[in-house]
CSV table of C-alpha atoms and ligand atoms in Angstrom, one decimal:
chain,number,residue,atom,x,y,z
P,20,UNK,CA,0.0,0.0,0.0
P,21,UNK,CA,1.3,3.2,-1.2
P,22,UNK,CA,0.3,7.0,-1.8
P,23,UNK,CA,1.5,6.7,-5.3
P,24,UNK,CA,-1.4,7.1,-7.6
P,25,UNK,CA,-2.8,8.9,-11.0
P,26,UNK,CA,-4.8,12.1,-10.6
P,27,UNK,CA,-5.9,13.8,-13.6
P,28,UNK,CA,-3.9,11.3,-16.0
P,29,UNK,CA,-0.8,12.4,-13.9
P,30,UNK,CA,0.6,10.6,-11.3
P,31,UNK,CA,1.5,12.4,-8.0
P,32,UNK,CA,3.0,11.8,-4.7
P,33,UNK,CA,0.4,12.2,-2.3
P,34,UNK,CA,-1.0,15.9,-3.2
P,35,UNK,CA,2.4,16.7,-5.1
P,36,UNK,CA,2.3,16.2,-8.7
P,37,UNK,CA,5.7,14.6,-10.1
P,38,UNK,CA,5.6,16.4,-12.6
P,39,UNK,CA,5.9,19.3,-10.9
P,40,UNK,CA,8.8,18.2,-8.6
P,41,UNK,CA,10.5,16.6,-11.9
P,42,UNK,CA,10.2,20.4,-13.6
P,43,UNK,CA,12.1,21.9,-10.3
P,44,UNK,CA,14.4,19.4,-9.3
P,45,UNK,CA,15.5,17.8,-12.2
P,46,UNK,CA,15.5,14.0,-12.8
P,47,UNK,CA,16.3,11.6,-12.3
P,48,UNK,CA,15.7,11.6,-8.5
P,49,UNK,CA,14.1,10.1,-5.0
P,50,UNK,CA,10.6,11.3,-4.0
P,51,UNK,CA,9.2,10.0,-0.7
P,52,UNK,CA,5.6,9.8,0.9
P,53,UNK,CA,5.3,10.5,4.6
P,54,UNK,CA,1.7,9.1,4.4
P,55,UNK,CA,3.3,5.8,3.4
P,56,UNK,CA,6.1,6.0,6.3
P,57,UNK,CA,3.6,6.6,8.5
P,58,UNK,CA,1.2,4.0,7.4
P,59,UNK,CA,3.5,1.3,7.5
P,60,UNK,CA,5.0,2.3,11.1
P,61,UNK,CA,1.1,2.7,12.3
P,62,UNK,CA,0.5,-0.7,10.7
P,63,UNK,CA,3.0,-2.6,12.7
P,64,UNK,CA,3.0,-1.0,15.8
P,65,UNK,CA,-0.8,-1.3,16.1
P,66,UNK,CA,0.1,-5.2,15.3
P,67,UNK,CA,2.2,-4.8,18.2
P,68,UNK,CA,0.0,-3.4,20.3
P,69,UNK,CA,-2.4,-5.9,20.1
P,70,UNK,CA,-0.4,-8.6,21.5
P,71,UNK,CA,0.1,-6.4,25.0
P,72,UNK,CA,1.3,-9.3,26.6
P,73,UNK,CA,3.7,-10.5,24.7
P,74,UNK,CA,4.7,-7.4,22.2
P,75,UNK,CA,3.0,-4.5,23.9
P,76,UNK,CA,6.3,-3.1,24.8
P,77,UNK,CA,7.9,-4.3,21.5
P,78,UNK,CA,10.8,-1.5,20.0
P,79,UNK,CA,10.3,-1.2,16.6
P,80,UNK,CA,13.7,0.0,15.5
P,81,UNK,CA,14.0,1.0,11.6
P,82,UNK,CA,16.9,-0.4,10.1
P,83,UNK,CA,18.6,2.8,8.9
P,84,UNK,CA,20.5,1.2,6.0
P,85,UNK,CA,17.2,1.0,4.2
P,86,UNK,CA,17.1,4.8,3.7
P,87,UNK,CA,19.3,7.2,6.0
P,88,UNK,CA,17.6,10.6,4.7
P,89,UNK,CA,17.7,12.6,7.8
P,90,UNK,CA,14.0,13.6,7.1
P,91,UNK,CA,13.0,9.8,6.5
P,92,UNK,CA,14.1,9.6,9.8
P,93,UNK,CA,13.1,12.1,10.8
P,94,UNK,CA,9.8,11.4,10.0
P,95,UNK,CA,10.0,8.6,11.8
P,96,UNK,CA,11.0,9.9,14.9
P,97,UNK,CA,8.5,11.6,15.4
P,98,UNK,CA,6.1,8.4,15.7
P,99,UNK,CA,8.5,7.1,18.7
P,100,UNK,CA,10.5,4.8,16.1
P,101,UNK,CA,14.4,3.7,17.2
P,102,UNK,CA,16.8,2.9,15.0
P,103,UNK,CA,18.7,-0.1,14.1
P,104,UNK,CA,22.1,1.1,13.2
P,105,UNK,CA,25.5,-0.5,11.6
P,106,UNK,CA,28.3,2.1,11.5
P,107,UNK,CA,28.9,5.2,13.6
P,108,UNK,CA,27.8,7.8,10.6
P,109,UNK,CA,24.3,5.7,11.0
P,110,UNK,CA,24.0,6.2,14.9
P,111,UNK,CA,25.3,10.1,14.1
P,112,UNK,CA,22.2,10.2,11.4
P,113,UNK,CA,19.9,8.7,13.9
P,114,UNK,CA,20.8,10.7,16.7
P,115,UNK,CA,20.4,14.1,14.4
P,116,UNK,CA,17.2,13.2,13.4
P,117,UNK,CA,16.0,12.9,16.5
P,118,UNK,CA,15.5,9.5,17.9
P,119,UNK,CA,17.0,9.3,21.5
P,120,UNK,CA,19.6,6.9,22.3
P,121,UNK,CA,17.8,4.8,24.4
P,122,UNK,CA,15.6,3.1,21.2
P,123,UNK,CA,19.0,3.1,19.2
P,124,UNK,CA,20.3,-0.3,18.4
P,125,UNK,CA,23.8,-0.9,16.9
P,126,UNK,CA,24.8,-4.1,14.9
P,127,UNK,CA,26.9,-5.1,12.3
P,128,UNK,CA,29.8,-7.7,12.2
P,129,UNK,CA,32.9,-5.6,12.3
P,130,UNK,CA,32.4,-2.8,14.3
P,131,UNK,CA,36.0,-0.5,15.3
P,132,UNK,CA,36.7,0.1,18.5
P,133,UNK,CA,36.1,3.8,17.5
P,134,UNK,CA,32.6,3.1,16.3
P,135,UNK,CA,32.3,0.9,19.9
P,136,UNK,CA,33.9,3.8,21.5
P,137,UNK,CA,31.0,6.2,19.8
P,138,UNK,CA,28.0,3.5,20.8
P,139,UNK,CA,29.0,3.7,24.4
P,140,UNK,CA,29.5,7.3,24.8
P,141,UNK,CA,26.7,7.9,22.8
P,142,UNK,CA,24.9,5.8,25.6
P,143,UNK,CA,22.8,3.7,22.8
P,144,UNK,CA,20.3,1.2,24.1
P,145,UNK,CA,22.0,-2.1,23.4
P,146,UNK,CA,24.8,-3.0,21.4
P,147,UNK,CA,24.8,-6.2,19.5
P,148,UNK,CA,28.0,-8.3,19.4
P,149,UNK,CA,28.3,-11.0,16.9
P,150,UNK,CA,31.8,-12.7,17.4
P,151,UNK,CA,33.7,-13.6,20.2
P,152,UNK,CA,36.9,-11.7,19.3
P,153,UNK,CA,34.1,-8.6,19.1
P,154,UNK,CA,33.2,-9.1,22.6
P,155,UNK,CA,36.9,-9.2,24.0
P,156,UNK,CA,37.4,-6.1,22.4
P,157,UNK,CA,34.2,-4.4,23.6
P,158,UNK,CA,35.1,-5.5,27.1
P,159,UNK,CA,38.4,-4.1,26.8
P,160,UNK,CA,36.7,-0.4,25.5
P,161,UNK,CA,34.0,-0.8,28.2
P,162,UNK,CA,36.6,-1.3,31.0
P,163,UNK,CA,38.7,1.6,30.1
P,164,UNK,CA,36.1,4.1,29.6
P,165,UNK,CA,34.3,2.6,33.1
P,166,UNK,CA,31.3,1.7,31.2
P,167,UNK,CA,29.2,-1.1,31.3
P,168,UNK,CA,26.9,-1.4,28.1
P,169,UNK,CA,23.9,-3.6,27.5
P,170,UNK,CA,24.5,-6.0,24.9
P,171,UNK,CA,23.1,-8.8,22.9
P,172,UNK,CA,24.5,-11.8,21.1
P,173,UNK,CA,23.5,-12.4,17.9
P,174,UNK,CA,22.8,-16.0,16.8
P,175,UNK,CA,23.1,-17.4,13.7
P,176,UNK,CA,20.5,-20.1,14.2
P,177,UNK,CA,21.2,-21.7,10.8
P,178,UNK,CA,18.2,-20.7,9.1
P,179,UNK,CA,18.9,-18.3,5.6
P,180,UNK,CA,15.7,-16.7,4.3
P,181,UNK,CA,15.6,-14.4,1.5
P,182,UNK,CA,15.0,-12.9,-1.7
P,183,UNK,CA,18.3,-13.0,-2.8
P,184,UNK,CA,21.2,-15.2,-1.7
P,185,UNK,CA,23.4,-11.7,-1.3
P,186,UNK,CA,20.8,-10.8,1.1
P,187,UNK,CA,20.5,-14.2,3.1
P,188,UNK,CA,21.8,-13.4,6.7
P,189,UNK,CA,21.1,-16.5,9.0
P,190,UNK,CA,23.0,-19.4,6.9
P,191,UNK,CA,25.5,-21.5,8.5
P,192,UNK,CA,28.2,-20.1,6.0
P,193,UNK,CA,26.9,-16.7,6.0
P,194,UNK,CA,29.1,-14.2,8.3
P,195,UNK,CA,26.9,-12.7,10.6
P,196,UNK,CA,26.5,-13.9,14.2
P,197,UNK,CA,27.2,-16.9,16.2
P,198,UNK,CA,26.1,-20.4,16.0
P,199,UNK,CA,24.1,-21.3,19.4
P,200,UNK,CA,26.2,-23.0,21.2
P,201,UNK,CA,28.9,-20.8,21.0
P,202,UNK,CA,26.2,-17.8,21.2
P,203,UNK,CA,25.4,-19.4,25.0
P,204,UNK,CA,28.9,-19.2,25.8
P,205,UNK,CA,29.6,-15.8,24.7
P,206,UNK,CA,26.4,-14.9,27.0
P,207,UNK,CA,27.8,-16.7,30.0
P,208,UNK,CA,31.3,-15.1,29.5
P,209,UNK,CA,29.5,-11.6,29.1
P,210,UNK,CA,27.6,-12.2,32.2
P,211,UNK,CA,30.4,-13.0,34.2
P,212,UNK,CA,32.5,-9.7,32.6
P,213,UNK,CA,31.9,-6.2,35.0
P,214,UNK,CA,32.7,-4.2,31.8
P,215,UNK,CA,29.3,-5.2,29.8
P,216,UNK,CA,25.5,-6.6,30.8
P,217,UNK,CA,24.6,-9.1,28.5
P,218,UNK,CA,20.7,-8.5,28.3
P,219,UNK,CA,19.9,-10.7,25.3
P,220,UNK,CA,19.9,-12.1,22.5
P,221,UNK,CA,19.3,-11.4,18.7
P,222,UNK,CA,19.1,-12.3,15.2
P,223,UNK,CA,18.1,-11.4,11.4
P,224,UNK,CA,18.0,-14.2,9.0
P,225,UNK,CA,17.7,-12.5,6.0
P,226,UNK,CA,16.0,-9.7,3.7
P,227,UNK,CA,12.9,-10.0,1.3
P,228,UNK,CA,11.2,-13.0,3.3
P,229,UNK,CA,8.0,-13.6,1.7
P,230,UNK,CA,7.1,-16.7,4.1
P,231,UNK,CA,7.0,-17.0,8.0
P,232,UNK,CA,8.0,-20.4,8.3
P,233,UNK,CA,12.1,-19.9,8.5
P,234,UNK,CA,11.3,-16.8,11.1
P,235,UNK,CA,9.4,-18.6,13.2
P,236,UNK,CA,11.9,-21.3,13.2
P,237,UNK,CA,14.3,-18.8,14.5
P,238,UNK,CA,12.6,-16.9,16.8
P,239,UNK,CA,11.8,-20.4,18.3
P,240,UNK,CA,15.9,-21.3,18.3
P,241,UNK,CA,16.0,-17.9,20.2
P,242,UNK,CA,13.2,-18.6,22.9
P,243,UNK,CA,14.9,-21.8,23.8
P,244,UNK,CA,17.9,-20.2,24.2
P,245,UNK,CA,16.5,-18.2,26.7
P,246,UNK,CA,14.8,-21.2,28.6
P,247,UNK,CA,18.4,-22.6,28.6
P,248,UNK,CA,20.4,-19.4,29.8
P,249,UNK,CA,17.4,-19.0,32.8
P,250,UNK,CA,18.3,-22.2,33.5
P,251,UNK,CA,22.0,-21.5,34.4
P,252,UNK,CA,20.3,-18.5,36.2
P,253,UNK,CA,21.7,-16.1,33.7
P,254,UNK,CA,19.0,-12.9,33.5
P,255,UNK,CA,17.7,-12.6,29.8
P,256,UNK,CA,15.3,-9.6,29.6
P,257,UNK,CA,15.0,-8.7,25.4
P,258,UNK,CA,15.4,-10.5,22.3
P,259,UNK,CA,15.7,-8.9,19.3
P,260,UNK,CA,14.0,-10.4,16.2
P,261,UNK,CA,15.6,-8.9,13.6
P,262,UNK,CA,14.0,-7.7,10.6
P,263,UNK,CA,13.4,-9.4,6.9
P,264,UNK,CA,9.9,-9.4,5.9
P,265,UNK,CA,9.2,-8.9,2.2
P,266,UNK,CA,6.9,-6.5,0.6
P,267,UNK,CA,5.3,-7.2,-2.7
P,268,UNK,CA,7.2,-5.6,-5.5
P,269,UNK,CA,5.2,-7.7,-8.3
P,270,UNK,CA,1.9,-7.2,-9.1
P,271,UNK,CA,0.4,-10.6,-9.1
P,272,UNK,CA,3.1,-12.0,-7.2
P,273,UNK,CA,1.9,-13.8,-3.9
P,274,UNK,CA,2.0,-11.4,-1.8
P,275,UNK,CA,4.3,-11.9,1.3
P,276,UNK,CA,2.3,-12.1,5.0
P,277,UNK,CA,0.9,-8.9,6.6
P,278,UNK,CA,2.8,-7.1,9.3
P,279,UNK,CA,-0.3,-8.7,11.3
P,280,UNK,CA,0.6,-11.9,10.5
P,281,UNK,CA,4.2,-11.8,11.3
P,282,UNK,CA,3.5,-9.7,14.8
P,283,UNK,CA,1.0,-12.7,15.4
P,284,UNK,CA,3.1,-15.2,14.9
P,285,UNK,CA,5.9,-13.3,17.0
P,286,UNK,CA,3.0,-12.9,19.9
P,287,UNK,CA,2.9,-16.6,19.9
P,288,UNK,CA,6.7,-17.7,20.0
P,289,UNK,CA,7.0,-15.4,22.8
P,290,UNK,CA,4.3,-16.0,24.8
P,291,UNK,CA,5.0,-16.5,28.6
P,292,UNK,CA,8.3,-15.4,28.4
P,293,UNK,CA,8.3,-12.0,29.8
P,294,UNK,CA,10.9,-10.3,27.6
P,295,UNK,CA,11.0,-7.3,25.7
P,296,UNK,CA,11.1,-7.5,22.0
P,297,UNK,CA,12.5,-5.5,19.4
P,298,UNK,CA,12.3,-5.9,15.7
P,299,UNK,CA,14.5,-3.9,12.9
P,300,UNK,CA,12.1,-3.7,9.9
P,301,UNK,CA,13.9,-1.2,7.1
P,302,UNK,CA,12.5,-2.8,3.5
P,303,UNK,CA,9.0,-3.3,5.3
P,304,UNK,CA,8.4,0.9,6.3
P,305,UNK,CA,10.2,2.0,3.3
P,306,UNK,CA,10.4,0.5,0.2
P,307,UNK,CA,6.5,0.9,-0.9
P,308,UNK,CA,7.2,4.8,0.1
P,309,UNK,CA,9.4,5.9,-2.5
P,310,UNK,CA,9.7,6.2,-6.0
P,311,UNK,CA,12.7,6.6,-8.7
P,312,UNK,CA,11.1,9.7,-11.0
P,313,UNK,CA,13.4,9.2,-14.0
P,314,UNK,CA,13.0,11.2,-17.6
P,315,UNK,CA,13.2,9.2,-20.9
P,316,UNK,CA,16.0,10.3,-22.8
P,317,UNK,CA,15.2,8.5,-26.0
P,318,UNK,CA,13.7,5.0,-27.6
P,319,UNK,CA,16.3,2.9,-30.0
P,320,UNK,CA,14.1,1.6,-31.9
P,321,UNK,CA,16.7,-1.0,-33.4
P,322,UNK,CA,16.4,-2.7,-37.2
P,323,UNK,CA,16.2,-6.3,-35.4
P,324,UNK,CA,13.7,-5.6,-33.2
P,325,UNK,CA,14.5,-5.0,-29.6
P,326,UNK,CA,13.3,-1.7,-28.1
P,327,UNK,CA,15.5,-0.4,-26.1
P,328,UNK,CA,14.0,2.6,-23.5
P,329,UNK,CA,16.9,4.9,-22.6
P,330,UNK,CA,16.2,6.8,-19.5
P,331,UNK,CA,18.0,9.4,-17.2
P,332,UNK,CA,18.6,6.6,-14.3
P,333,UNK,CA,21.1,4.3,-14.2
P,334,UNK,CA,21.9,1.2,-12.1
P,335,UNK,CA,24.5,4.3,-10.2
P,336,UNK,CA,21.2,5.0,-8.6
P,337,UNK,CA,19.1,2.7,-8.2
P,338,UNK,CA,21.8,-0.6,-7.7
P,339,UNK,CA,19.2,-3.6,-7.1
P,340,UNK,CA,18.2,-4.7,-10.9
P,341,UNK,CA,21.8,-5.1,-11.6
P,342,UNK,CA,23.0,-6.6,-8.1
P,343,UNK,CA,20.4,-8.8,-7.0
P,344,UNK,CA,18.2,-9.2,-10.4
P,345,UNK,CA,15.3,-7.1,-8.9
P,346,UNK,CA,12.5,-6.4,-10.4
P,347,UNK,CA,10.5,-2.8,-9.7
P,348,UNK,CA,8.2,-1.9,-11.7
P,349,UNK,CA,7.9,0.9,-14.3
P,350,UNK,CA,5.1,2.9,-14.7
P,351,UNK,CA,4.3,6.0,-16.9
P,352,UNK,CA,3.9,9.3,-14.7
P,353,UNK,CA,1.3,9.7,-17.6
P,354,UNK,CA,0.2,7.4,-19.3
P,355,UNK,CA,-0.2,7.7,-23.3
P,356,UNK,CA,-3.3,5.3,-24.7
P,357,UNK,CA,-2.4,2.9,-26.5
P,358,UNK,CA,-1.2,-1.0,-26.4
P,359,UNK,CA,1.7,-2.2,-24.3
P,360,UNK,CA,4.8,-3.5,-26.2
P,361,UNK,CA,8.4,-5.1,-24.7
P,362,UNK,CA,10.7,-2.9,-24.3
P,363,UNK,CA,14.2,-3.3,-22.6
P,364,UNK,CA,14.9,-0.7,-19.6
P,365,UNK,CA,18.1,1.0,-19.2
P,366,UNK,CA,20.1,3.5,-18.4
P,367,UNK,CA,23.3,5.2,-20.1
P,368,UNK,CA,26.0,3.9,-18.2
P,369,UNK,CA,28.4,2.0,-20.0
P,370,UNK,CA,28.4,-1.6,-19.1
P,371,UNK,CA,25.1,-4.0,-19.9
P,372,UNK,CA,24.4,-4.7,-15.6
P,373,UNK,CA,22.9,-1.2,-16.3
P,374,UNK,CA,19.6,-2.9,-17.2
P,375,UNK,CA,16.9,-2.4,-15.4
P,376,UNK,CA,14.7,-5.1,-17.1
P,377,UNK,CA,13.9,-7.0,-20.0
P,378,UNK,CA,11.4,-7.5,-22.6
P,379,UNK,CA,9.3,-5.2,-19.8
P,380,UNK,CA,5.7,-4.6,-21.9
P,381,UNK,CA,5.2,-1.0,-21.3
P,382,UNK,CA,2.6,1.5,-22.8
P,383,UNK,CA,3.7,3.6,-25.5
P,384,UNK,CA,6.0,6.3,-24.3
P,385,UNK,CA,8.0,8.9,-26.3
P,386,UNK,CA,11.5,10.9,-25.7
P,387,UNK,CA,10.8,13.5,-22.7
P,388,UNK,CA,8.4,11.3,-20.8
P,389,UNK,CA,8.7,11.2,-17.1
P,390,UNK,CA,8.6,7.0,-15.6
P,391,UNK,CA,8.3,5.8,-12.2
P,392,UNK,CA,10.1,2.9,-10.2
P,393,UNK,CA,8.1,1.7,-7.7
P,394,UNK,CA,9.2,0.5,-4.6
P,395,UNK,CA,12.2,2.6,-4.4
P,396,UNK,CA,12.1,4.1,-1.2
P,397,UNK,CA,14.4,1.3,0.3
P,398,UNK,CA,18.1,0.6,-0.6
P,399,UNK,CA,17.7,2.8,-2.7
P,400,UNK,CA,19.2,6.2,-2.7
P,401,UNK,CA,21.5,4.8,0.0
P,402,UNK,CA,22.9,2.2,-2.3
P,403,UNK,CA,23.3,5.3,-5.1
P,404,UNK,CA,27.2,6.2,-6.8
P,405,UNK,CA,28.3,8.4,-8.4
P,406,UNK,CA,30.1,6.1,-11.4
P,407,UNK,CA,30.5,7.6,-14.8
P,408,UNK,CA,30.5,10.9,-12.9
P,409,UNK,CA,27.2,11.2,-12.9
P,410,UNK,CA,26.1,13.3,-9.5
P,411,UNK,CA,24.7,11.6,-6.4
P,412,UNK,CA,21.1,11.2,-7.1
P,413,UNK,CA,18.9,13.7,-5.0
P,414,UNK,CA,15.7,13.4,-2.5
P,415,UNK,CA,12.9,14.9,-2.1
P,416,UNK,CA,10.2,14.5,0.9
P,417,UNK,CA,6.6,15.0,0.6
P,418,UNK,CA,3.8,15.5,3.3
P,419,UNK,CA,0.4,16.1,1.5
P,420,UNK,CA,0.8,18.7,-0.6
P,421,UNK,CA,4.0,20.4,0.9
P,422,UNK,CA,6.9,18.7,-0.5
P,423,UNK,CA,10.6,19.7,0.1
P,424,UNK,CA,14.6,18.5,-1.7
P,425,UNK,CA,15.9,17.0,1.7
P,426,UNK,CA,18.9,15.7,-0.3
P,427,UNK,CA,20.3,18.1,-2.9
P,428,UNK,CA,22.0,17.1,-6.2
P,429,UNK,CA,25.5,18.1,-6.2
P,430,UNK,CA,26.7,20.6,-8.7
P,431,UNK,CA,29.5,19.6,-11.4
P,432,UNK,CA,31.8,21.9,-9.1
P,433,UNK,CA,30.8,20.4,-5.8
P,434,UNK,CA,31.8,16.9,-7.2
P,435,UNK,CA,34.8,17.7,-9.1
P,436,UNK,CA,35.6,20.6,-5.9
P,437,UNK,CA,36.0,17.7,-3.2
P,438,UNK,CA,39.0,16.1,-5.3
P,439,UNK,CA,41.8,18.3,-4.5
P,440,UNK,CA,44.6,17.3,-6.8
P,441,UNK,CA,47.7,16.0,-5.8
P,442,UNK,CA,50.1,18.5,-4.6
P,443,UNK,CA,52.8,17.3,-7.3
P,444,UNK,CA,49.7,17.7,-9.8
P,445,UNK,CA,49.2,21.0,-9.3
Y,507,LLP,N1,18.7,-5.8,10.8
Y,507,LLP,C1,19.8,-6.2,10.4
Y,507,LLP,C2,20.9,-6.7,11.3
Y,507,LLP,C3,20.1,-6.2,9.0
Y,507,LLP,O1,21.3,-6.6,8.5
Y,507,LLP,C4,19.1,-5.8,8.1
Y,507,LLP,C5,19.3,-5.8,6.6
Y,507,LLP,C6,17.9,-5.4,8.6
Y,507,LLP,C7,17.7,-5.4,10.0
Y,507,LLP,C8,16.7,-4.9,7.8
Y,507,LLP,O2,16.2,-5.9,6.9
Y,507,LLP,P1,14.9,-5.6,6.1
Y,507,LLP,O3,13.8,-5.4,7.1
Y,507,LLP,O4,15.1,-4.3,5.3
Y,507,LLP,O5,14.8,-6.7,5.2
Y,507,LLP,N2,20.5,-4.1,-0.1
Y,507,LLP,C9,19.6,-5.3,-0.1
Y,507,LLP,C10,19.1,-5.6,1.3
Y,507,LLP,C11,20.2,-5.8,2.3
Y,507,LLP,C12,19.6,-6.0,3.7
Y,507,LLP,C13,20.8,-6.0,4.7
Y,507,LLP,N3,20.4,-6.2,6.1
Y,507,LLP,C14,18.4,-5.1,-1.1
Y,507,LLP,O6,18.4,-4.1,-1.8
Y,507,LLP,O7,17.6,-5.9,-1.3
């Protein structure tokens, strides 16, 4: 569900025609939805809330790396959101947009002890650690600062779920986490450490999970886990669950469960335990709210038949066709009448990844013509380069019919300025 639709034969962004913001901005570039931010957030915590026993408390803390836009998170913060966050510029970002500390989580499987050092003054909720040598090193940043932080020890319970096998987290070869025995020894070294409070445990599986079978499977690995580490009278107060469900990107694909569903199905593992959860959904709050607006630059029509539709986008900003073979769909910001025929999507970059898709049947379109990728709005503009010199691809942020650029597209100057040449160069 989105706030993407046709008004007047033009499509807009909320109250905000895109042809508008593509007129004053320039294309190609990111436009966001609050409406759908907030929707999606709404949708999960009310899921959350409707379990009280069990999830009532629940954190939901937005995995940054699915968009970092200071007003995406922003926007967020302002519904009580935390943040899950994997390097120190993503705990600054979360931090400056507002969310407190206290809902900040920070993962990721090869933190510095700078970036450690930054977590604990920065006095973030819980930190997660996912190797051994990571703890002994946290210990030994904890002890000389006189800290004690709250961490958790992330499993890897063996179970890989995905869309994509670049973006399967919880396999036994993958490189995130611990497996469980080790994970309960870590927890029992931690516990007996004065420099850190083990507090629980966690784990992420994967990204683009469109069934719930392999999470509940893993959230069960980690409620057992618990039962055993109560059992060596070890104090285990949170788990957190990760993040990793899908959304649906094809029309007519099955569609993956409803945040419903998954909290449901969360409310039952955890049942009777008395622990505080937290879940890290990025894809699921922001993919459906953003859009790729790019401009058609022209059609090769070529003498053997393939179509080719040039546009102002290329894979530099919007990486997932070419790394993970995904598909978005493309959509005319106005749609011409007429029949649908293939055409092959791509941009001008100069290698053949930088295809967007194939044989896509699209309605007629013509050079000048604004299109739309859907489902944008997550690992997206984060994932965005500048190769072939083209300039970082710039956001903008809409709210109903106010809409603002809360990421600016460099000039030619400001790229080329930040290169200072060589002093020997000169
Ligand atoms: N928590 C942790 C520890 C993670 O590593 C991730 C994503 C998430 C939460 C959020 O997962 P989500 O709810 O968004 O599925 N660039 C890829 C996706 C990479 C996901 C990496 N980790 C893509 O474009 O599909």
């Amino acid at each position: 569900m989105h706030h993407f639709d046709l008004k007047a034969g033009s499509l807009h962004a909320e109250g905000v025609s895109l042809e508008s913001v593509a007129e004053a901005v320039g294309t190609p570039v990111y436009v966001y939805s609050s409406a759908t931010l907030r929707r999606h957030y709404g949708l999960l915590r009310d899921a959350a809330n409707a379990w009280p026993d069990a999830l009532g408390e629940a954190l939901i803390a937005y995995a940054v790396k699915a968009n970092s836009n200071l007003s995406v998170l922003a926007t967020l913060a302002r519904l009580g959101c935390g943040a899950d966050t994997v390097s120190e510029g993503e705990i600054r970002r979360a931090l400056a947009a507002g969310i407190p500390p206290e809902r900040i989580i920070v993962s990721g499987v090869g933190k510095t002890d700078a970036e450690l050092a930054f977590a604990i003054d920065s006095g973030v909720r819980q930190i997660n650690i996912e190797s051994a040598v990571e703890l002994d090193r946290l210990i030994a940043v904890a002890a000389a600062r006189s800290a004690t932080p709250a961490i958790a020890i992330r499993v890897n319970p063996r179970i890989g779920a995905g869309g994509h096998a670049k973006i399967t987290t919880g396999g036994d070869t993958d490189k995130f986490g611990v497996p469980v025995a080790e994970a309960l020894d870590l927890y029992a070294r931690a516990a007996a450490s004065p420099h850190v409070t083990p507090v629980g445990l966690a784990c992420h599986i994967g990204s683009q999970i469109t069934d719930l079978a392999p999470l509940e499977a893993a959230f069960r690995v980690l409620r057992d886990m618990t039962l055993s580490l109560r059992g060596q009278g070890l104090t285990v107060s949170r788990l957190d669950l990760g993040g990793g469900l899908g959304v649906p990107y094809v029309g007519g694909q099955s569609d993956p469960p409803s945040p419903a569903a998954y909290m449901a199905m969360a409310a039952r593992v955890l049942d009777g335990l008395g622990v505080e959860a937290a879940f890290e959904p990025g894809r699921l709050l922001a993919a459906n709210a953003g859009i790729l607006l790019s401009r058609v630059i022209q059609i090769n029509q070529r003498t053997d038949g393939r179509r080719f539709l040039v546009l102002d986008a290329a894979m530099n900003d919007l990486m997932r066709p070419a790394l993970y073979d995904a598909w978005h769909e493309v959509v005319p910001v106005r749609p011409r009448p007429g029949d649908a025929r293939p055409h092959d999507i791509v941009g001008p970059v100069c290698e053949t990844g930088d295809t967007f898709a194939r044989d896509r049947p699209l309605p007629p379109l013509e050079a000048g013509d604004l299109v739309a990728f859907m489902g944008a709005g997550a690992y997206g503009a984060v994932m965005a380069s500048e190769y072939n010199s083209r300039p970082l691809v710039p956001e903008v942020l809409v709210d109903d019919s106010r809409w603002a650029v809360v990421r600016e597209r460099p000039s030619y100057e400001q790229m080329l300025d930040r290169e200072p040449k060589a002093d020997w160069l000169q």
